[in-house]
Amino acid sequence: MSETRIVPSADRTHWRGEGLYTRQSMPFTGNFDLGENAHGQLLVHNDDLIDPGSGVDRHFHRDVEIVTWVIAGEVHHDDSSGDSGVVRGGQVQAMSAGNGVTHREQNPRSTRTVTRVLQMWLPPDAPGGAPEYRTADVPIDGRGLVLVASGIAGREPAVVVRNDAAALWAARLPAGSPWRCRQRRTGTCT
């Protein structure tokens, strides 16, 4: 088993843009090779704060699975395939970019609060396919790990992604609580 590397928030790459502040677990902003900096299947892991009326303007993606978990606030999503919606705190969206999609994500001006999201990118099992957008609630209740997103057969995640080797788990731990996994495959952690 490989050694787990913990990257505290203060040690992450920090980047500030107009209305957006991001903490990146792997280098992402600028000219970085996502595959070279990946953590296994995980290409990107950002913890973002988005000011009201700000966000990410229209941009293009192809052949990537993007999981956006809204921790607090809300994000409005719309894309070139005609999908749109609001993802609120406690919900997750998964977007399969497939053969190509242009989209944007914004914290609506009307919210008056900063939105916090965790965004993770995964490679798809195979290139191409139609773009797809899914949203679901993430029932984080303090009892342990919750499977947020996965494409592994036999699993029941909040949202399915097109990657049969990935499982993204989440848990809410009390401040200062130790965390360790005894059995990674079953998700039994204390």
CSV table of C-alpha atoms in Angstrom, one decimal:
chain,number,residue,atom,x,y,z
A,1,MET,CA,0.0,0.0,0.0
A,2,SER,CA,1.3,3.4,-0.9
A,3,GLU,CA,1.8,6.1,1.8
A,4,THR,CA,-0.9,8.6,2.1
A,5,ARG,CA,0.2,12.2,1.5
A,6,ILE,CA,-1.8,14.8,3.5
A,7,VAL,CA,-1.7,18.4,2.1
A,8,PRO,CA,-2.9,20.8,4.7
A,9,SER,CA,-5.0,23.7,3.4
A,10,ALA,CA,-2.3,26.2,4.2
A,11,ASP,CA,0.3,24.3,2.1
A,12,ARG,CA,-1.9,24.1,-1.0
A,13,THR,CA,-1.4,26.2,-4.1
A,14,HIS,CA,-3.4,29.4,-3.5
A,15,TRP,CA,-4.7,31.5,-6.4
A,16,ARG,CA,-6.9,34.6,-6.4
A,17,GLY,CA,-8.8,35.9,-9.4
A,18,GLU,CA,-11.6,38.4,-9.7
A,19,GLY,CA,-14.3,37.1,-7.3
A,20,LEU,CA,-12.7,33.7,-7.0
A,21,TYR,CA,-10.2,32.3,-4.4
A,22,THR,CA,-9.0,28.7,-4.9
A,23,ARG,CA,-6.9,26.4,-2.9
A,24,GLN,CA,-5.5,23.6,-5.1
A,25,SER,CA,-4.3,20.2,-3.8
A,26,MET,CA,-2.4,19.7,-7.0
A,27,PRO,CA,-1.0,22.5,-9.2
A,28,PHE,CA,-3.7,23.5,-11.6
A,29,THR,CA,-3.6,27.3,-12.5
A,30,GLY,CA,-1.3,28.1,-15.3
A,31,ASN,CA,0.5,25.7,-17.6
A,32,PHE,CA,0.6,22.4,-15.7
A,33,ASP,CA,0.4,18.8,-16.9
A,34,LEU,CA,-2.7,17.4,-15.1
A,35,GLY,CA,-1.7,13.8,-15.6
A,36,GLU,CA,1.8,14.4,-14.2
A,37,ASN,CA,0.4,16.1,-11.1
A,38,ALA,CA,-2.5,13.7,-10.6
A,39,HIS,CA,-3.1,11.7,-7.4
A,40,GLY,CA,-4.1,8.4,-8.9
A,41,GLN,CA,-7.3,9.0,-10.9
A,42,LEU,CA,-7.8,12.4,-9.3
A,43,LEU,CA,-6.6,15.1,-11.8
A,44,VAL,CA,-7.8,18.2,-10.0
A,45,HIS,CA,-9.0,18.9,-6.4
A,46,ASN,CA,-9.8,22.5,-5.7
A,47,ASP,CA,-11.5,24.1,-2.7
A,48,ASP,CA,-13.0,27.3,-4.1
A,49,LEU,CA,-14.6,30.4,-2.6
A,50,ILE,CA,-16.8,32.3,-5.1
A,51,ASP,CA,-18.1,35.9,-4.4
A,52,PRO,CA,-21.7,36.8,-5.2
A,53,GLY,CA,-22.0,37.6,-8.9
A,54,SER,CA,-18.7,35.9,-9.7
A,55,GLY,CA,-17.6,32.6,-10.9
A,56,VAL,CA,-16.1,30.9,-14.0
A,57,ASP,CA,-17.2,32.3,-17.3
A,58,ARG,CA,-17.9,30.2,-20.3
A,59,HIS,CA,-15.1,27.8,-21.2
A,60,PHE,CA,-14.6,24.5,-23.0
A,61,HIS,CA,-14.1,20.9,-21.7
A,62,ARG,CA,-13.7,17.6,-23.5
A,63,ASP,CA,-13.2,14.1,-22.2
A,64,VAL,CA,-13.3,14.9,-18.4
A,65,GLU,CA,-15.6,14.0,-15.6
A,66,ILE,CA,-16.1,17.1,-13.3
A,67,VAL,CA,-17.6,16.7,-9.9
A,68,THR,CA,-18.6,19.9,-8.1
A,69,TRP,CA,-19.8,19.5,-4.5
A,70,VAL,CA,-21.3,22.7,-3.0
A,71,ILE,CA,-20.5,22.9,0.7
A,72,ALA,CA,-22.2,26.3,1.3
A,73,GLY,CA,-24.1,28.7,-0.9
A,74,GLU,CA,-25.2,27.9,-4.4
A,75,VAL,CA,-23.8,27.6,-8.0
A,76,HIS,CA,-25.8,28.3,-11.2
A,77,HIS,CA,-24.6,26.0,-14.0
A,78,ASP,CA,-25.5,26.2,-17.7
A,79,ASP,CA,-23.9,24.6,-20.7
A,80,SER,CA,-24.0,24.3,-24.5
A,81,SER,CA,-25.9,21.0,-24.4
A,82,GLY,CA,-28.9,22.9,-22.9
A,83,ASP,CA,-28.6,21.7,-19.3
A,84,SER,CA,-28.9,24.3,-16.5
A,85,GLY,CA,-29.7,24.4,-12.9
A,86,VAL,CA,-28.8,25.6,-9.4
A,87,VAL,CA,-26.8,23.4,-7.1
A,88,ARG,CA,-27.2,24.3,-3.5
A,89,GLY,CA,-25.2,23.6,-0.3
A,90,GLY,CA,-25.3,19.9,0.4
A,91,GLN,CA,-25.7,18.9,-3.2
A,92,VAL,CA,-23.3,17.6,-5.8
A,93,GLN,CA,-23.2,17.9,-9.6
A,94,ALA,CA,-21.4,15.7,-12.0
A,95,MET,CA,-20.8,16.8,-15.6
A,96,SER,CA,-19.4,14.4,-18.2
A,97,ALA,CA,-17.9,16.6,-20.9
A,98,GLY,CA,-17.8,13.8,-23.4
A,99,ASN,CA,-17.1,14.9,-27.0
A,100,GLY,CA,-17.1,18.6,-25.9
A,101,VAL,CA,-19.2,21.1,-23.9
A,102,THR,CA,-19.0,24.8,-23.1
A,103,HIS,CA,-20.2,25.7,-19.7
A,104,ARG,CA,-20.1,28.3,-16.9
A,105,GLU,CA,-20.6,28.2,-13.1
A,106,GLN,CA,-21.6,31.3,-11.2
A,107,ASN,CA,-22.6,32.3,-7.7
A,108,PRO,CA,-25.8,34.3,-8.4
A,109,ARG,CA,-25.7,38.0,-7.4
A,110,SER,CA,-28.9,37.6,-5.5
A,111,THR,CA,-27.4,35.2,-2.9
A,112,ARG,CA,-25.3,37.9,-1.2
A,113,THR,CA,-23.1,35.2,0.4
A,114,VAL,CA,-19.8,33.6,-0.6
A,115,THR,CA,-20.2,30.1,-2.1
A,116,ARG,CA,-17.8,27.3,-1.2
A,117,VAL,CA,-17.3,24.4,-3.5
A,118,LEU,CA,-15.0,21.4,-3.8
A,119,GLN,CA,-14.3,20.5,-7.4
A,120,MET,CA,-12.7,17.3,-8.6
A,121,TRP,CA,-11.8,16.2,-12.1
A,122,LEU,CA,-11.4,12.6,-13.2
A,123,PRO,CA,-10.5,11.0,-16.6
A,124,PRO,CA,-13.4,9.2,-18.3
A,125,ASP,CA,-13.2,5.4,-19.1
A,126,ALA,CA,-13.3,6.2,-22.8
A,127,PRO,CA,-13.1,9.4,-24.9
A,128,GLY,CA,-16.2,10.9,-26.6
A,129,GLY,CA,-19.9,10.4,-25.9
A,130,ALA,CA,-22.6,12.9,-25.4
A,131,PRO,CA,-22.2,15.5,-22.6
A,132,GLU,CA,-24.3,14.8,-19.5
A,133,TYR,CA,-25.2,16.6,-16.3
A,134,ARG,CA,-26.5,15.1,-13.0
A,135,THR,CA,-27.3,16.6,-9.6
A,136,ALA,CA,-28.0,14.9,-6.3
A,137,ASP,CA,-28.1,15.5,-2.5
A,138,VAL,CA,-25.1,14.4,-0.5
A,139,PRO,CA,-26.3,13.2,2.9
A,140,ILE,CA,-23.2,13.9,5.1
A,141,ASP,CA,-24.5,13.3,8.6
A,142,GLY,CA,-21.4,12.6,10.8
A,143,ARG,CA,-21.8,8.8,10.8
A,144,GLY,CA,-18.9,8.1,8.5
A,145,LEU,CA,-17.9,8.0,4.9
A,146,VAL,CA,-20.4,8.8,2.2
A,147,LEU,CA,-19.8,7.8,-1.5
A,148,VAL,CA,-20.2,11.1,-3.3
A,149,ALA,CA,-19.3,10.0,-6.9
A,150,SER,CA,-18.2,6.8,-8.5
A,151,GLY,CA,-18.4,4.7,-11.6
A,152,ILE,CA,-17.5,1.4,-10.0
A,153,ALA,CA,-20.1,-1.3,-10.6
A,154,GLY,CA,-22.1,-2.3,-7.6
A,155,ARG,CA,-21.6,1.0,-5.7
A,156,GLU,CA,-24.4,3.4,-5.0
A,157,PRO,CA,-22.9,6.9,-5.1
A,158,ALA,CA,-24.8,10.2,-5.0
A,159,VAL,CA,-23.8,10.7,-8.6
A,160,VAL,CA,-22.4,8.3,-11.2
A,161,VAL,CA,-19.4,9.3,-13.2
A,162,ARG,CA,-18.0,7.6,-16.4
A,163,ASN,CA,-14.9,6.2,-14.6
A,164,ASP,CA,-15.0,2.6,-13.4
A,165,ALA,CA,-11.9,2.9,-11.3
A,166,ALA,CA,-12.8,6.0,-9.1
A,167,ALA,CA,-14.7,6.5,-5.9
A,168,LEU,CA,-14.8,9.9,-4.2
A,169,TRP,CA,-15.8,9.7,-0.6
A,170,ALA,CA,-16.5,12.4,2.0
A,171,ALA,CA,-17.1,12.7,5.7
A,172,ARG,CA,-17.6,15.5,8.2
A,173,LEU,CA,-15.2,15.1,11.2
A,174,PRO,CA,-15.2,17.1,14.4
A,175,ALA,CA,-12.4,19.6,14.5
A,176,GLY,CA,-9.1,18.0,15.6
A,177,SER,CA,-10.4,14.4,15.1
A,178,PRO,CA,-7.8,11.9,13.9
A,179,TRP,CA,-8.6,10.1,10.6
A,180,ARG,CA,-7.3,6.8,9.4
A,181,CYS,CA,-8.5,4.1,7.1
A,182,ARG,CA,-8.3,0.5,8.1
A,183,GLN,CA,-9.8,-1.0,5.0
A,184,ARG,CA,-9.6,1.3,2.0
A,185,ARG,CA,-11.6,-1.0,-0.3
A,186,THR,CA,-14.7,-1.1,2.0
A,187,GLY,CA,-14.5,2.5,3.1
A,188,THR,CA,-14.3,1.6,6.8
A,189,CYS,CA,-12.5,4.5,8.4
A,190,THR,CA,-12.3,5.9,11.9
